[in-house]
Amino acid sequence: MNEKRKFDVLVIGGGPAGLTASIYTSRADLTTAVFDKGDNTLDKAEVIENYFGFVDPISGSEILGRGRKQTKKFGTEIFDLEALSISIDDGYTVETVDGEFKGDGLVLATGVQQKKPDVENLGSFEGKGVSYCVVCDGPLFRDKKCAVLGSKDYGVKEALKLNEYTDYVSLLTDGKEVDADQRLIDRLDENGIEVITDPVTTVFGDQLLEGAIVGDEEMELDGLFIAIGTSGTLDFALKLGIDIEDGFIQTKDDLSTGLPNMYAAGDCTGGERQVSLAVGEGTEAALNLIEDLKGESNQDWG
Ligand SMILES: Cc1cc2nc3c(=O)[nH]c(=O)nc-3n(C[C@H](O)[C@H](O)[C@H](O)COP(=O)(O)OP(=O)(O)OC[C@H]3O[C@@H](n4cnc5c(N)ncnc54)[C@H](O)[C@@H]3O)c2cc1C
């Protein structure tokens, strides 16, 4: 184990929210460490065509690579390590397998982990017809045959959103009954979205998705959107006592978490999942943290 290393700011998560926060803090001359355990959400986005300033589509991994390079240019140190725990004393201590790191301020930007259903071959078609985000990929499936896999509010909402791009939408509940707000269920009926409750066992295709086996039937599909929710990435932070509901950090309007000099940004705070929103929140969290650490309101740790 190395000695406890000291930084002004510790950022947990090296996606667009965390990297943006680190660009701002290191440019403000605050020594900054970013921790990232890999498997970044954005790496799975093969085509991004809605991020400001990129006329031609750009891949998620290209954006990430550029962000990492950019923040390192300003002095940020990136550690490809998982934050195993955070403790609070006269600052924050983050524990990793490579030792402990201490900081005066902290940004949580851990993103969310999508839950995956147990459907054969699903991984082979991610980015090739299987998607986890209608806002991101819906426009790529205009007038195509699509289905949403999900049975709760989130699944129904994704199906309704997808219906804005194509009339051919079904909701696959994978052996469950629809368990959503009645007003949402009514809107499924009004929009002619068929609900199929049979289990979804396999997806198939050649290069791209071509269909799924639903019950005993083969269903032709160009797009399958998974909407069964998220699983927690915040267990390591739970004992801090920050407010976490349904796996999302509940922040105040200024993105503060209720703990001194600690902010949260990006997908982990809930709401729509978009790079632009993550970047915006990373900016806001960093600006407020810089003000805390440099300004009049500098926290007294007692
Ligand atoms: C297939 C796909 C396509 C998408 N397409 C688009 C699109 O076209 N346009 C768009 O705007 N958005 C798109 N998105 C959404 C976009 O990727 C997210 O909104 C964005 O990446 C969120 O950024 P973030 O920084 O909040 O979280 P993330 O990008 O998820 O980054 C969080 C990082 O924190 C790390 N982490 C978590 N816990 C720890 C820990 N304890 N220690 C260390 N590291 C940790 C994770 O491993 C991850 O690398 C897409 C997403 C997917 C999956």
XYZ file of C-alpha atoms and ligand atoms in Angstrom:
355
model
C 0.000 0.000 0.000
C 1.239 3.471 -0.839
C 1.076 6.422 1.549
C -2.095 8.490 1.761
C -1.852 10.898 -1.192
C -3.345 14.358 -0.828
C -5.330 16.305 -3.467
C -7.632 19.306 -3.235
C -10.394 17.514 -5.141
C -11.272 13.847 -5.561
C -13.627 12.898 -8.386
C -15.212 9.440 -8.399
C -16.076 8.479 -11.971
C -14.288 9.259 -15.214
C -17.259 9.720 -17.540
C -18.270 13.057 -19.079
C -19.560 14.415 -15.736
C -16.450 13.551 -13.718
C -13.952 14.506 -16.417
C -15.677 17.855 -16.998
C -15.664 18.579 -13.257
C -11.947 17.785 -13.185
C -11.197 20.088 -16.138
C -12.753 22.976 -14.206
C -11.113 22.208 -10.847
C -7.638 21.638 -12.240
C -7.861 24.765 -14.404
C -8.721 26.602 -11.186
C -5.368 25.361 -9.792
C -6.937 22.813 -7.475
C -4.985 19.556 -7.513
C -7.417 16.938 -8.770
C -7.548 13.137 -8.867
C -10.122 11.222 -10.926
C -10.878 7.573 -10.106
C -12.417 5.365 -12.751
C -13.042 1.656 -12.566
C -13.580 1.283 -16.335
C -16.539 -0.189 -18.195
C -17.739 3.321 -18.996
C -21.291 3.773 -20.258
C -20.138 6.071 -23.017
C -17.782 3.427 -24.400
C -20.896 1.507 -25.454
C -22.275 4.391 -27.503
C -20.963 3.693 -30.994
C -22.638 6.692 -32.611
C -23.385 9.996 -30.932
C -24.995 12.523 -33.228
C -26.696 14.841 -30.738
C -23.702 16.331 -28.924
C -23.163 20.004 -29.657
C -20.465 20.887 -32.144
C -19.966 17.500 -33.817
C -21.439 17.710 -37.311
C -20.358 14.163 -38.105
C -21.273 11.442 -35.609
C -18.625 10.709 -32.998
C -18.225 7.544 -30.943
C -18.521 7.575 -27.167
C -15.012 6.217 -26.712
C -13.593 9.019 -28.891
C -15.299 11.653 -26.690
C -13.980 9.928 -23.551
C -10.447 9.678 -24.912
C -10.465 13.375 -25.770
C -11.856 14.300 -22.335
C -9.183 12.284 -20.529
C -6.425 13.889 -22.608
C -7.871 17.363 -22.085
C -8.108 17.136 -18.294
C -4.627 15.600 -17.981
C -3.321 18.627 -19.910
C -4.471 20.798 -17.011
C -2.779 18.580 -14.438
C -5.529 16.161 -13.396
C -4.222 12.745 -12.390
C -6.407 9.869 -13.535
C -6.272 6.643 -11.553
C -7.897 3.651 -13.239
C -8.971 2.317 -9.875
C -12.273 1.604 -8.175
C -13.156 3.733 -5.156
C -13.926 1.020 -2.617
C -15.078 3.304 0.184
C -15.186 6.935 1.205
C -14.756 8.108 4.775
C -15.076 11.565 6.204
C -12.924 13.159 8.918
C -11.222 16.519 8.327
C -11.812 15.969 4.597
C -12.520 12.870 2.528
C -10.493 9.678 2.287
C -11.052 7.395 -0.679
C -9.848 3.828 -0.319
C -8.622 1.882 -3.368
C -6.617 -1.331 -3.839
C -3.645 0.936 -4.441
C -3.908 2.802 -1.157
C -5.773 5.783 0.276
C -6.258 9.230 -1.210
C -7.249 12.308 0.726
C -9.112 15.371 -0.535
C -10.800 18.534 0.741
C -13.664 18.288 -1.720
C -15.326 15.475 -3.623
C -17.489 15.035 -6.713
C -19.512 11.852 -7.123
C -19.977 11.162 -10.848
C -20.419 7.394 -10.864
C -23.043 7.111 -13.615
C -25.541 4.274 -13.499
C -25.267 0.618 -14.354
C -28.103 -0.622 -16.583
C -29.771 -3.837 -15.442
C -29.628 -6.491 -18.167
C -32.263 -9.144 -18.731
C -31.293 -12.773 -19.136
C -31.744 -12.903 -22.917
C -29.414 -15.068 -25.006
C -27.081 -13.205 -27.437
C -28.112 -9.775 -26.101
C -24.509 -8.592 -25.685
C -23.656 -9.427 -29.311
C -26.237 -6.933 -30.596
C -25.599 -3.988 -28.233
C -25.117 -0.979 -30.497
C -26.321 -3.125 -33.427
C -30.034 -2.952 -32.719
C -30.078 -3.450 -28.950
C -30.097 -0.133 -27.093
C -30.602 1.088 -23.519
C -31.763 4.638 -24.267
C -34.618 5.885 -26.448
C -33.594 9.564 -26.239
C -30.136 8.564 -27.524
C -31.009 6.058 -30.221
C -34.749 6.442 -30.966
C -34.137 8.766 -33.944
C -31.936 6.066 -35.534
C -34.986 3.766 -35.696
C -37.507 5.974 -37.502
C -40.307 3.863 -38.993
C -38.477 0.638 -38.053
C -39.916 -2.376 -36.248
C -39.069 -1.941 -32.588
C -39.893 -3.219 -29.108
C -39.167 -2.080 -25.590
C -38.400 -4.709 -22.983
C -39.745 -3.580 -19.601
C -42.873 -3.825 -17.498
C -42.772 -0.841 -15.143
C -43.251 2.938 -15.480
C -39.813 3.372 -17.027
C -40.457 0.694 -19.673
C -43.862 2.142 -20.577
C -42.423 5.670 -20.807
C -39.642 4.451 -23.103
C -42.237 2.736 -25.333
C -44.291 5.943 -25.531
C -41.187 7.975 -26.353
C -40.167 5.480 -29.053
C -43.633 5.735 -30.556
C -42.767 9.326 -31.551
C -40.282 7.887 -34.063
C -42.051 4.771 -35.256
C -45.563 3.364 -35.265
C -44.229 -0.185 -34.970
C -43.664 -0.429 -31.216
C -44.496 -3.304 -28.877
C -43.924 -3.532 -25.156
C -42.397 -6.880 -24.162
C -42.859 -7.574 -20.464
C -40.837 -10.810 -20.444
C -43.276 -13.000 -18.546
C -44.562 -10.272 -16.207
C -47.765 -8.260 -16.023
C -47.464 -4.520 -16.707
C -46.914 -2.879 -13.328
C -47.161 0.837 -14.141
C -49.237 3.909 -13.402
C -52.739 3.417 -14.887
C -52.499 6.713 -16.809
C -49.386 5.405 -18.577
C -51.096 2.084 -19.332
C -54.048 3.993 -20.817
C -51.654 5.867 -23.085
C -50.297 2.547 -24.373
C -53.851 1.652 -25.454
C -54.501 5.099 -26.927
C -51.305 4.847 -29.006
C -51.968 1.300 -30.172
C -48.834 -0.103 -28.521
C -49.255 -3.847 -28.194
C -48.243 -5.455 -24.889
C -46.811 -8.979 -25.186
C -46.296 -10.754 -21.876
C -44.521 -13.906 -23.150
C -40.898 -14.432 -22.066
C -38.136 -13.137 -24.337
C -35.500 -15.863 -24.601
C -33.148 -15.017 -27.485
C -32.253 -12.269 -29.906
C -30.842 -13.093 -33.321
C -29.496 -11.550 -36.500
C -26.541 -11.591 -38.842
C -24.493 -8.385 -38.401
C -27.446 -6.381 -37.085
C -30.416 -7.385 -34.937
C -33.147 -9.061 -36.958
C -35.492 -10.393 -34.311
C -36.249 -12.050 -31.001
C -37.865 -15.250 -29.832
C -40.849 -14.208 -27.757
C -42.778 -17.126 -26.271
C -42.863 -19.680 -29.094
C -42.875 -17.061 -31.845
C -40.166 -15.399 -33.882
C -40.678 -11.635 -33.808
C -39.063 -9.509 -36.504
C -37.257 -6.547 -34.933
C -34.817 -3.845 -36.064
C -34.520 -2.357 -32.592
C -34.906 -3.670 -29.055
C -34.717 -1.127 -26.241
C -33.984 -2.479 -22.761
C -35.774 -0.573 -20.008
C -35.750 -2.625 -16.842
C -33.986 -0.027 -14.706
C -30.615 0.454 -13.112
C -28.615 -1.316 -10.454
C -26.758 0.555 -7.721
C -23.218 1.788 -8.261
C -23.277 3.717 -5.030
C -23.064 0.994 -2.414
C -19.533 2.133 -1.565
C -20.924 5.561 -0.616
C -23.990 4.452 1.306
C -22.473 4.590 4.760
C -21.736 8.313 4.296
C -25.431 8.900 4.838
C -26.096 10.808 1.612
C -29.669 10.622 0.401
C -29.980 7.883 -2.253
C -33.422 6.979 -3.638
C -34.020 4.279 -6.260
C -30.277 4.192 -6.878
C -30.001 7.945 -7.595
C -28.301 10.580 -5.423
C -30.780 13.189 -4.253
C -29.011 16.542 -4.541
C -30.091 20.090 -3.781
C -30.570 22.488 -6.731
C -26.874 23.418 -6.623
C -25.964 19.690 -6.865
C -24.672 19.628 -3.285
C -25.226 16.386 -1.383
C -25.684 17.774 2.127
C -22.117 16.835 3.116
C -19.411 19.528 3.242
C -17.709 20.227 -0.104
C -19.369 17.235 -1.713
C -21.338 17.431 -4.969
C -22.842 14.892 -7.349
C -23.164 15.173 -11.128
C -24.310 13.283 -14.203
C -26.423 10.163 -14.601
C -26.041 9.254 -10.904
C -28.328 12.175 -9.961
C -31.240 10.825 -12.066
C -33.157 12.441 -14.923
C -32.491 11.998 -18.629
C -29.180 10.349 -19.444
C -27.332 12.495 -21.939
C -23.726 13.513 -22.381
C -24.688 17.187 -22.587
C -26.535 17.010 -19.252
C -23.636 15.155 -17.602
C -21.196 17.770 -18.892
C -23.482 20.574 -17.649
C -23.813 19.059 -14.187
C -20.082 18.338 -13.998
C -19.491 22.030 -14.732
C -21.990 23.241 -12.152
C -20.742 20.888 -9.440
C -17.140 21.945 -10.062
C -17.907 25.678 -10.066
C -19.761 25.377 -6.765
C -16.999 23.250 -5.257
C -14.327 25.741 -6.396
C -16.339 28.476 -4.695
C -16.520 26.376 -1.504
C -12.805 25.634 -1.481
C -11.540 29.058 -2.516
C -14.290 31.389 -1.483
C -15.615 32.832 1.737
C -17.825 29.811 2.320
C -14.869 27.439 2.865
C -16.159 24.702 5.184
C -15.008 24.374 8.717
C -14.407 20.678 9.348
C -14.585 21.294 13.092
C -25.458 2.467 -25.715
C -25.567 3.890 -25.226
C -25.748 4.910 -26.137
C -25.815 6.227 -25.693
N -25.968 7.205 -26.626
C -25.994 8.491 -26.244
C -26.153 9.536 -27.202
O -26.271 9.270 -28.408
N -26.158 10.811 -26.751
C -26.022 11.133 -25.432
O -25.998 12.323 -25.108
N -25.912 10.161 -24.497
C -25.882 8.864 -24.853
N -25.791 7.876 -23.915
C -25.822 8.248 -22.493
C -24.455 8.729 -21.989
O -23.494 7.727 -22.257
C -24.529 9.018 -20.490
O -25.578 9.923 -20.219
C -23.215 9.609 -19.980
O -22.131 8.742 -20.236
C -23.309 9.882 -18.471
O -22.094 10.385 -18.021
P -21.652 10.226 -16.486
O -20.300 10.843 -16.419
O -22.720 10.706 -15.593
O -21.561 8.658 -16.218
P -20.750 7.520 -16.954
O -20.420 7.895 -18.360
O -21.530 6.284 -16.730
O -19.380 7.449 -16.154
C -19.318 7.018 -14.815
C -17.993 6.323 -14.585
O -17.816 6.121 -13.179
C -17.210 4.869 -12.978
N -17.449 4.429 -11.594
C -18.629 4.063 -11.010
N -18.439 3.727 -9.720
C -17.097 3.883 -9.490
C -16.261 3.665 -8.357
N -16.762 3.237 -7.188
N -14.938 3.920 -8.471
C -14.398 4.357 -9.640
N -15.143 4.562 -10.752
C -16.467 4.336 -10.676
C -17.889 3.983 -14.025
O -17.143 2.807 -14.257
C -17.911 4.925 -15.219
O -16.715 4.798 -15.970
C -25.715 6.539 -24.312
C -25.549 5.506 -23.385
C -25.470 4.191 -23.836
C -25.273 3.086 -22.824
